[in-house]
PDB file of C-alpha atoms in Angstrom:
ATOM      1  CA  MET A   1     -11.859 -19.009  -0.546  1.00 77.00           C
ATOM      2  CA  PHE A   2     -11.609 -22.495   0.067  1.00 81.00           C
ATOM      3  CA  TYR A   3     -12.784 -23.549  -3.416  1.00 87.00           C
ATOM      4  CA  LEU A   4     -10.902 -20.834  -5.277  1.00 90.00           C
ATOM      5  CA  ALA A   5      -7.393 -22.282  -3.696  1.00 87.00           C
ATOM      6  CA  VAL A   6      -8.701 -25.851  -4.535  1.00 89.00           C
ATOM      7  CA  LEU A   7      -9.130 -24.624  -8.119  1.00 90.00           C
ATOM      8  CA  ALA A   8      -5.814 -22.893  -8.445  1.00 88.00           C
ATOM      9  CA  TRP A   9      -3.857 -26.089  -7.102  1.00 88.00           C
ATOM     10  CA  VAL A  10      -5.583 -28.540  -9.137  1.00 91.00           C
ATOM     11  CA  ALA A  11      -5.455 -26.495 -12.244  1.00 89.00           C
ATOM     12  CA  GLY A  12      -1.467 -25.966 -11.729  1.00 87.00           C
ATOM     13  CA  LEU A  13      -1.306 -29.966 -10.872  1.00 89.00           C
ATOM     14  CA  VAL A  14      -3.180 -30.708 -14.404  1.00 90.00           C
ATOM     15  CA  ILE A  15      -0.824 -28.319 -16.074  1.00 87.00           C
ATOM     16  CA  ASP A  16       2.172 -30.022 -14.529  1.00 86.00           C
ATOM     17  CA  VAL A  17       0.937 -33.800 -15.479  1.00 88.00           C
ATOM     18  CA  THR A  18      -0.217 -32.829 -19.066  1.00 88.00           C
ATOM     19  CA  HIS A  19       3.376 -30.879 -19.630  1.00 83.00           C
ATOM     20  CA  THR A  20       1.274 -27.873 -20.957  1.00 84.00           C
ATOM     21  CA  GLU A  21       2.985 -25.034 -18.902  1.00 78.00           C
ATOM     22  CA  ARG A  22       3.338 -22.714 -21.963  1.00 77.00           C
ATOM     23  CA  ALA A  23      -0.386 -23.018 -23.462  1.00 79.00           C
ATOM     24  CA  MET A  24      -2.589 -23.802 -20.540  1.00 85.00           C
ATOM     25  CA  GLY A  25      -0.354 -21.775 -18.023  1.00 82.00           C
ATOM     26  CA  HIS A  26      -0.645 -18.379 -19.925  1.00 84.00           C
ATOM     27  CA  LEU A  27      -4.303 -18.907 -20.248  1.00 87.00           C
ATOM     28  CA  LEU A  28      -4.828 -19.697 -16.464  1.00 88.00           C
ATOM     29  CA  SER A  29      -2.782 -16.723 -15.872  1.00 89.00           C
ATOM     30  CA  TYR A  30      -5.322 -14.469 -17.512  1.00 92.00           C
ATOM     31  CA  VAL A  31      -8.640 -16.611 -16.875  1.00 93.00           C
ATOM     32  CA  PHE A  32      -8.023 -17.498 -13.053  1.00 93.00           C
ATOM     33  CA  PRO A  33      -7.842 -13.781 -11.756  1.00 93.00           C
ATOM     34  CA  VAL A  34     -11.107 -12.670 -13.560  1.00 94.00           C
ATOM     35  CA  ILE A  35     -12.653 -15.949 -11.960  1.00 94.00           C
ATOM     36  CA  ALA A  36     -11.477 -15.032  -8.321  1.00 93.00           C
ATOM     37  CA  LEU A  37     -12.826 -11.679  -8.868  1.00 94.00           C
ATOM     38  CA  LEU A  38     -16.301 -12.534 -10.022  1.00 93.00           C
ATOM     39  CA  TRP A  39     -16.471 -15.194  -7.372  1.00 93.00           C
ATOM     40  CA  LEU A  40     -15.511 -12.945  -4.634  1.00 93.00           C
ATOM     41  CA  GLY A  41     -16.709  -9.795  -5.550  1.00 89.00           C
ATOM     42  CA  TRP A  42     -20.301 -10.481  -7.350  1.00 89.00           C
ATOM     43  CA  ARG A  43     -22.225  -8.838  -4.767  1.00 87.00           C
ATOM     44  CA  LEU A  44     -20.245  -6.021  -5.147  1.00 87.00           C
ATOM     45  CA  ILE A  45     -20.239  -5.982  -8.759  1.00 86.00           C
ATOM     46  CA  THR A  46     -24.130  -6.397  -8.812  1.00 86.00           C
ATOM     47  CA  GLY A  47     -24.621  -3.695  -5.955  1.00 86.00           C
ATOM     48  CA  GLY A  48     -23.132  -1.145  -7.951  1.00 83.00           C
ATOM     49  CA  PRO A  49     -19.246  -0.683  -6.999  1.00 84.00           C
ATOM     50  CA  SER A  50     -17.851   2.681  -6.210  1.00 87.00           C
ATOM     51  CA  ALA A  51     -15.185   3.840  -8.208  1.00 90.00           C
ATOM     52  CA  ALA A  52     -12.394   3.124  -5.394  1.00 89.00           C
ATOM     53  CA  ASP A  53     -13.852  -0.524  -5.733  1.00 89.00           C
ATOM     54  CA  VAL A  54     -13.650  -0.689  -9.641  1.00 92.00           C
ATOM     55  CA  ALA A  55      -9.907   0.731  -9.292  1.00 92.00           C
ATOM     56  CA  ALA A  56      -9.084  -1.895  -6.736  1.00 91.00           C
ATOM     57  CA  MET A  57     -10.504  -4.654  -9.098  1.00 93.00           C
ATOM     58  CA  VAL A  58      -8.462  -3.552 -11.938  1.00 94.00           C
ATOM     59  CA  CYS A  59      -5.345  -3.259  -9.952  1.00 94.00           C
ATOM     60  CA  LEU A  60      -5.926  -6.747  -8.395  1.00 95.00           C
ATOM     61  CA  TYR A  61      -6.149  -8.220 -11.875  1.00 95.00           C
ATOM     62  CA  ALA A  62      -2.886  -6.378 -12.928  1.00 95.00           C
ATOM     63  CA  ALA A  63      -1.477  -7.512  -9.795  1.00 94.00           C
ATOM     64  CA  ALA A  64      -2.279 -11.432 -10.608  1.00 93.00           C
ATOM     65  CA  ILE A  65      -0.813 -11.212 -14.130  1.00 93.00           C
ATOM     66  CA  LEU A  66       2.495  -9.630 -12.704  1.00 92.00           C
ATOM     67  CA  VAL A  67       2.568 -12.320  -9.976  1.00 92.00           C
ATOM     68  CA  PHE A  68       1.776 -15.177 -12.055  1.00 89.00           C
ATOM     69  CA  TRP A  69       4.257 -14.015 -14.892  1.00 87.00           C
ATOM     70  CA  ARG A  70       7.144 -13.684 -12.302  1.00 86.00           C
ATOM     71  CA  VAL A  71       6.448 -16.823 -10.124  1.00 85.00           C
ATOM     72  CA  ALA A  72       6.108 -18.907 -13.260  1.00 81.00           C
ATOM     73  CA  ALA A  73       9.400 -17.330 -14.703  1.00 76.00           C
ATOM     74  CA  THR A  74      11.464 -18.073 -11.594  1.00 76.00           C
ATOM     75  CA  ALA A  75      10.038 -21.761 -11.403  1.00 74.00           C
ATOM     76  CA  ARG A  76      11.092 -22.173 -15.092  1.00 69.00           C
ATOM     77  CA  SER A  77      14.660 -21.239 -14.379  1.00 63.00           C
ATOM     78  CA  ALA A  78      14.525 -22.910 -10.973  1.00 60.00           C
ATOM     79  CA  ASP A  79      13.366 -26.353 -12.528  1.00 58.00           C
ATOM     80  CA  VAL A  80      15.566 -26.315 -15.957  1.00 57.00           C
ATOM     81  CA  GLU A  81      19.010 -24.502 -14.878  1.00 56.00           C
ATOM     82  CA  THR A  82      21.403 -26.843 -13.121  1.00 54.00           C
ATOM     83  CA  ASP A  83      23.161 -24.830 -10.333  1.00 52.00           C
ATOM     84  CA  SER A  84      20.993 -21.760 -10.849  1.00 65.00           C
ATOM     85  CA  ARG A  85      21.788 -19.101  -8.768  1.00 67.00           C
ATOM     86  CA  TYR A  86      18.002 -18.158  -8.872  1.00 73.00           C
ATOM     87  CA  ALA A  87      16.889 -21.585  -7.915  1.00 75.00           C
ATOM     88  CA  LEU A  88      15.286 -20.754  -4.779  1.00 83.00           C
ATOM     89  CA  LEU A  89      13.392 -17.576  -5.791  1.00 85.00           C
ATOM     90  CA  PRO A  90       9.988 -19.011  -6.380  1.00 86.00           C
ATOM     91  CA  SER A  91       9.468 -20.117  -2.549  1.00 88.00           C
ATOM     92  CA  ILE A  92      11.329 -17.316  -1.357  1.00 91.00           C
ATOM     93  CA  LEU A  93       8.765 -14.647  -3.393  1.00 92.00           C
ATOM     94  CA  VAL A  94       5.938 -16.497  -2.072  1.00 93.00           C
ATOM     95  CA  MET A  95       7.382 -16.497   1.579  1.00 94.00           C
ATOM     96  CA  VAL A  96       8.257 -12.896   1.493  1.00 95.00           C
ATOM     97  CA  ALA A  97       4.829 -11.893   0.109  1.00 95.00           C
ATOM     98  CA  ALA A  98       2.591 -14.079   1.962  1.00 96.00           C
ATOM     99  CA  MET A  99       4.412 -12.912   5.623  1.00 96.00           C
ATOM    100  CA  ALA A 100       4.225  -9.269   4.393  1.00 96.00           C
ATOM    101  CA  SER A 101       0.485  -9.338   3.474  1.00 96.00           C
ATOM    102  CA  GLY A 102      -0.075 -11.311   6.944  1.00 95.00           C
ATOM    103  CA  PHE A 103       1.602  -8.457   9.063  1.00 95.00           C
ATOM    104  CA  VAL A 104      -0.384  -6.082   7.198  1.00 95.00           C
ATOM    105  CA  ALA A 105      -3.566  -7.696   7.705  1.00 94.00           C
ATOM    106  CA  VAL A 106      -2.810  -7.956  11.477  1.00 94.00           C
ATOM    107  CA  ILE A 107      -2.234  -4.176  11.695  1.00 93.00           C
ATOM    108  CA  GLY A 108      -5.670  -3.585   9.512  1.00 90.00           C
ATOM    109  CA  ALA A 109      -7.227  -5.501  12.404  1.00 80.00           C
ATOM    110  CA  SER A 110      -7.920  -8.646  10.432  1.00 86.00           C
ATOM    111  CA  ALA A 111      -6.824 -11.225  12.564  1.00 89.00           C
ATOM    112  CA  SER A 112      -8.499 -14.437  10.445  1.00 90.00           C
ATOM    113  CA  LEU A 113      -6.891 -13.321   7.147  1.00 92.00           C
ATOM    114  CA  ALA A 114      -3.734 -12.662   8.661  1.00 94.00           C
ATOM    115  CA  GLN A 115      -3.601 -16.288  10.227  1.00 94.00           C
ATOM    116  CA  LEU A 116      -4.060 -17.704   6.702  1.00 93.00           C
ATOM    117  CA  ALA A 117      -1.528 -15.393   5.018  1.00 95.00           C
ATOM    118  CA  LEU A 118       0.936 -15.995   7.699  1.00 95.00           C
ATOM    119  CA  ALA A 119       0.445 -20.092   7.632  1.00 95.00           C
ATOM    120  CA  LEU A 120       0.970 -19.917   3.793  1.00 94.00           C
ATOM    121  CA  GLY A 121       4.332 -17.882   4.559  1.00 95.00           C
ATOM    122  CA  PHE A 122       5.435 -20.466   6.777  1.00 95.00           C
ATOM    123  CA  ALA A 123       4.299 -23.271   4.597  1.00 93.00           C
ATOM    124  CA  ALA A 124       6.418 -21.692   1.828  1.00 92.00           C
ATOM    125  CA  GLY A 125       9.373 -21.091   4.207  1.00 93.00           C
ATOM    126  CA  GLY A 126       9.322 -24.690   5.564  1.00 92.00           C
ATOM    127  CA  TYR A 127       9.476 -25.572   1.220  1.00 89.00           C
ATOM    128  CA  LEU A 128      12.137 -23.258   1.186  1.00 89.00           C
ATOM    129  CA  PHE A 129      14.167 -24.714   4.028  1.00 91.00           C
ATOM    130  CA  TRP A 130      14.169 -28.076   2.377  1.00 88.00           C
ATOM    131  CA  ASN A 131      14.944 -26.840  -1.151  1.00 85.00           C
ATOM    132  CA  TYR A 132      17.908 -24.848   0.415  1.00 86.00           C
ATOM    133  CA  ILE A 133      19.397 -28.136   1.712  1.00 87.00           C
ATOM    134  CA  ALA A 134      18.766 -29.731  -1.640  1.00 82.00           C
ATOM    135  CA  TYR A 135      20.572 -26.792  -3.499  1.00 82.00           C
ATOM    136  CA  LEU A 136      23.536 -26.970  -1.309  1.00 82.00           C
ATOM    137  CA  ARG A 137      23.902 -30.720  -1.935  1.00 81.00           C
ATOM    138  CA  ARG A 138      23.142 -31.016  -5.531  1.00 72.00           C
ATOM    139  CA  GLY A 139      22.470 -27.451  -7.223  1.00 69.00           C
ATOM    140  CA  GLN A 140      18.798 -28.042  -7.983  1.00 71.00           C
ATOM    141  CA  THR A 141      15.665 -27.929  -5.967  1.00 74.00           C
ATOM    142  CA  PHE A 142      12.767 -29.751  -5.648  1.00 75.00           C
ATOM    143  CA  THR A 143      10.393 -29.002  -8.510  1.00 76.00           C
ATOM    144  CA  PHE A 144       8.117 -25.968  -8.061  1.00 79.00           C
ATOM    145  CA  GLY A 145       6.485 -26.063 -11.320  1.00 79.00           C
ATOM    146  CA  ALA A 146       2.786 -25.006 -12.020  1.00 84.00           C
ATOM    147  CA  THR A 147       1.572 -26.457  -8.952  1.00 86.00           C
ATOM    148  CA  GLY A 148       3.534 -24.255  -7.083  1.00 84.00           C
ATOM    149  CA  ALA A 149       3.247 -21.409  -9.024  1.00 84.00           C
ATOM    150  CA  PHE A 150      -0.665 -21.585  -9.561  1.00 88.00           C
ATOM    151  CA  GLY A 151      -1.184 -23.186  -6.198  1.00 89.00           C
ATOM    152  CA  ALA A 152       0.775 -21.035  -3.817  1.00 90.00           C
ATOM    153  CA  ALA A 153       0.643 -17.820  -5.953  1.00 91.00           C
ATOM    154  CA  GLY A 154      -3.095 -18.440  -6.572  1.00 91.00           C
ATOM    155  CA  ILE A 155      -3.961 -19.073  -2.922  1.00 92.00           C
ATOM    156  CA  TRP A 156      -1.996 -15.705  -1.937  1.00 94.00           C
ATOM    157  CA  LEU A 157      -3.959 -13.739  -4.718  1.00 94.00           C
ATOM    158  CA  VAL A 158      -7.451 -14.863  -3.214  1.00 94.00           C
ATOM    159  CA  LEU A 159      -6.303 -13.935   0.078  1.00 94.00           C
ATOM    160  CA  ILE A 160      -5.083 -10.153  -1.222  1.00 94.00           C
ATOM    161  CA  ASP A 161      -8.454  -9.873  -2.952  1.00 94.00           C
ATOM    162  CA  VAL A 162     -10.491 -10.525   0.170  1.00 94.00           C
ATOM    163  CA  MET A 163      -8.457  -8.110   1.973  1.00 94.00           C
ATOM    164  CA  ALA A 164      -8.495  -5.122  -0.722  1.00 93.00           C
ATOM    165  CA  LEU A 165     -11.976  -5.696  -1.446  1.00 93.00           C
ATOM    166  CA  PHE A 166     -13.588  -6.288   2.001  1.00 92.00           C
ATOM    167  CA  ALA A 167     -11.208  -5.771   4.894  1.00 89.00           C
ATOM    168  CA  THR A 168     -11.883  -2.096   5.235  1.00 85.00           C
ATOM    169  CA  ARG A 169      -8.963  -1.485   7.644  1.00 89.00           C
ATOM    170  CA  VAL A 170      -6.209  -3.309   5.677  1.00 91.00           C
ATOM    171  CA  SER A 171      -4.348  -0.356   3.822  1.00 92.00           C
ATOM    172  CA  ARG A 172      -4.576  -0.998   0.134  1.00 91.00           C
ATOM    173  CA  TRP A 173      -1.280   0.908  -0.458  1.00 92.00           C
ATOM    174  CA  ALA A 174       0.216  -1.514   1.716  1.00 94.00           C
ATOM    175  CA  LEU A 175      -0.976  -4.651  -0.254  1.00 94.00           C
ATOM    176  CA  LEU A 176       0.327  -2.915  -3.621  1.00 93.00           C
ATOM    177  CA  LEU A 177       3.844  -2.935  -2.035  1.00 94.00           C
ATOM    178  CA  ALA A 178       3.570  -6.586  -1.161  1.00 95.00           C
ATOM    179  CA  VAL A 179       2.688  -7.303  -4.761  1.00 95.00           C
ATOM    180  CA  LEU A 180       5.840  -5.733  -5.633  1.00 94.00           C
ATOM    181  CA  VAL A 181       7.661  -8.274  -4.160  1.00 93.00           C
ATOM    182  CA  PHE A 182       7.092 -10.536  -7.149  1.00 92.00           C
ATOM    183  CA  ALA A 183       8.554  -7.678  -9.239  1.00 90.00           C
ATOM    184  CA  ALA A 184      11.693  -7.515  -7.173  1.00 87.00           C
ATOM    185  CA  ASP A 185      13.321 -10.617  -8.376  1.00 80.00           C
ATOM    186  CA  LEU A 186      13.906  -8.349 -11.860  1.00 84.00           C
ATOM    187  CA  VAL A 187      16.271  -6.351  -9.751  1.00 82.00           C
ATOM    188  CA  VAL A 188      17.662  -9.330  -7.827  1.00 79.00           C
ATOM    189  CA  ARG A 189      18.701 -11.151 -11.122  1.00 74.00           C
ATOM    190  CA  ARG A 190      21.120  -8.247 -11.695  1.00 77.00           C
ATOM    191  CA  VAL A 191      22.952  -9.059  -8.367  1.00 76.00           C
ATOM    192  CA  ALA A 192      25.187 -12.033  -7.375  1.00 71.00           C
ATOM    193  CA  LEU A 193      28.048 -12.828  -5.174  1.00 72.00           C
ATOM    194  CA  GLU A 194      31.099 -14.639  -6.391  1.00 76.00           C
ATOM    195  CA  GLY A 195      33.472 -17.024  -4.705  1.00 72.00           C
ATOM    196  CA  HIS A 196      33.529 -19.940  -2.453  1.00 72.00           C
ATOM    197  CA  TRP A 197      30.551 -19.015  -0.219  1.00 77.00           C
ATOM    198  CA  ALA A 198      28.408 -17.629  -2.997  1.00 74.00           C
ATOM    199  CA  ARG A 199      26.266 -20.664  -3.161  1.00 76.00           C
ATOM    200  CA  TRP A 200      25.521 -20.609   0.679  1.00 80.00           C
ATOM    201  CA  LEU A 201      25.017 -16.647   0.595  1.00 84.00           C
ATOM    202  CA  ASN A 202      23.138 -15.857  -2.737  1.00 81.00           C
ATOM    203  CA  PRO A 203      20.119 -17.046  -1.423  1.00 84.00           C
ATOM    204  CA  VAL A 204      20.193 -15.141   1.606  1.00 87.00           C
ATOM    205  CA  LEU A 205      21.074 -11.880  -0.318  1.00 88.00           C
ATOM    206  CA  TYR A 206      18.056 -12.625  -2.340  1.00 88.00           C
ATOM    207  CA  GLY A 207      15.883 -12.857   0.325  1.00 89.00           C
ATOM    208  CA  VAL A 208      16.996  -9.560   1.968  1.00 91.00           C
ATOM    209  CA  LEU A 209      16.557  -7.673  -1.380  1.00 91.00           C
ATOM    210  CA  VAL A 210      13.050  -9.385  -2.168  1.00 92.00           C
ATOM    211  CA  ALA A 211      12.213  -8.385   1.345  1.00 94.00           C
ATOM    212  CA  LEU A 212      12.587  -4.823   1.042  1.00 94.00           C
ATOM    213  CA  PRO A 213       9.159  -3.992  -0.295  1.00 94.00           C
ATOM    214  CA  ALA A 214       7.688  -6.290   2.074  1.00 95.00           C
ATOM    215  CA  VAL A 215       9.273  -4.047   5.116  1.00 96.00           C
ATOM    216  CA  ALA A 216       7.984  -0.888   3.010  1.00 96.00           C
ATOM    217  CA  ALA A 217       4.517  -2.497   3.101  1.00 95.00           C
ATOM    218  CA  ILE A 218       4.579  -3.014   6.880  1.00 95.00           C
ATOM    219  CA  VAL A 219       5.766   0.512   7.294  1.00 95.00           C
ATOM    220  CA  ILE A 220       2.814   2.032   5.259  1.00 95.00           C
ATOM    221  CA  ALA A 221       0.368  -0.264   7.062  1.00 94.00           C
ATOM    222  CA  THR A 222       1.755   0.996  10.560  1.00 93.00           C
ATOM    223  CA  VAL A 223       1.795   4.664   9.486  1.00 93.00           C
ATOM    224  CA  THR A 224      -1.649   4.611   7.905  1.00 89.00           C
ATOM    225  CA  ALA A 225      -3.249   2.134  10.541  1.00 83.00           C
ATOM    226  CA  ASP A 226      -6.669   3.211  12.118  1.00 72.00           C
ATOM    227  CA  PRO A 227      -6.137   4.452  15.474  1.00 66.00           C
ATOM    228  CA  GLY A 228      -9.011   2.335  16.467  1.00 59.00           C
ATOM    229  CA  SER A 229      -7.592  -0.843  15.527  1.00 53.00           C
ATOM    230  CA  GLU A 230      -7.904  -3.657  18.104  1.00 50.00           C
ATOM    231  CA  TYR A 231      -4.768  -5.124  17.304  1.00 48.00           C
TER     232      TYR A 231
END
């Protein structure tokens, strides 16, 4: 997992430095999920995967495309539009999804993966806190860019790949709902408060709306949890 995380972060950094967001960003969005699945699941693939495993890999690849698409799209609007209502969405999406998958992993008796996911969530939350202050002061946030999009989202995708393929007690349905956090911004963009307090409250409202699939994921994980779980 470590090498895949480094690869995602370095690739995003190179894209930012070379300003090739459109060309290389789109290419990496399709290629990185394949590399991750082959790297992590080659033993499973060569050993004869079950139909459920094949379906899981297909869903994970589709999920990766969705995640990179939405994080990159929100990051571009956050970096370009001054005083954008959506300036904090990239870090909100990563934080909420990471926290959701962390709790799902805890419920699924996978403490080590839960720690990694929750650590990512807290890191994104710290970045979100400073961005919120910057947004309130000047209407723009610190650049998320491809480094954030592929670094943070890439690390999260690697974690859910491992959870879905190898953590047998972790609910795959709950992970699917956690992925839908990244689709929630399509709905969030249709909602906005107006008035004096809008700048303060819109990010909070967006966080609450984005958290709905995350809460559903935790509920599903709890309901379907193995009674023999130690956690």
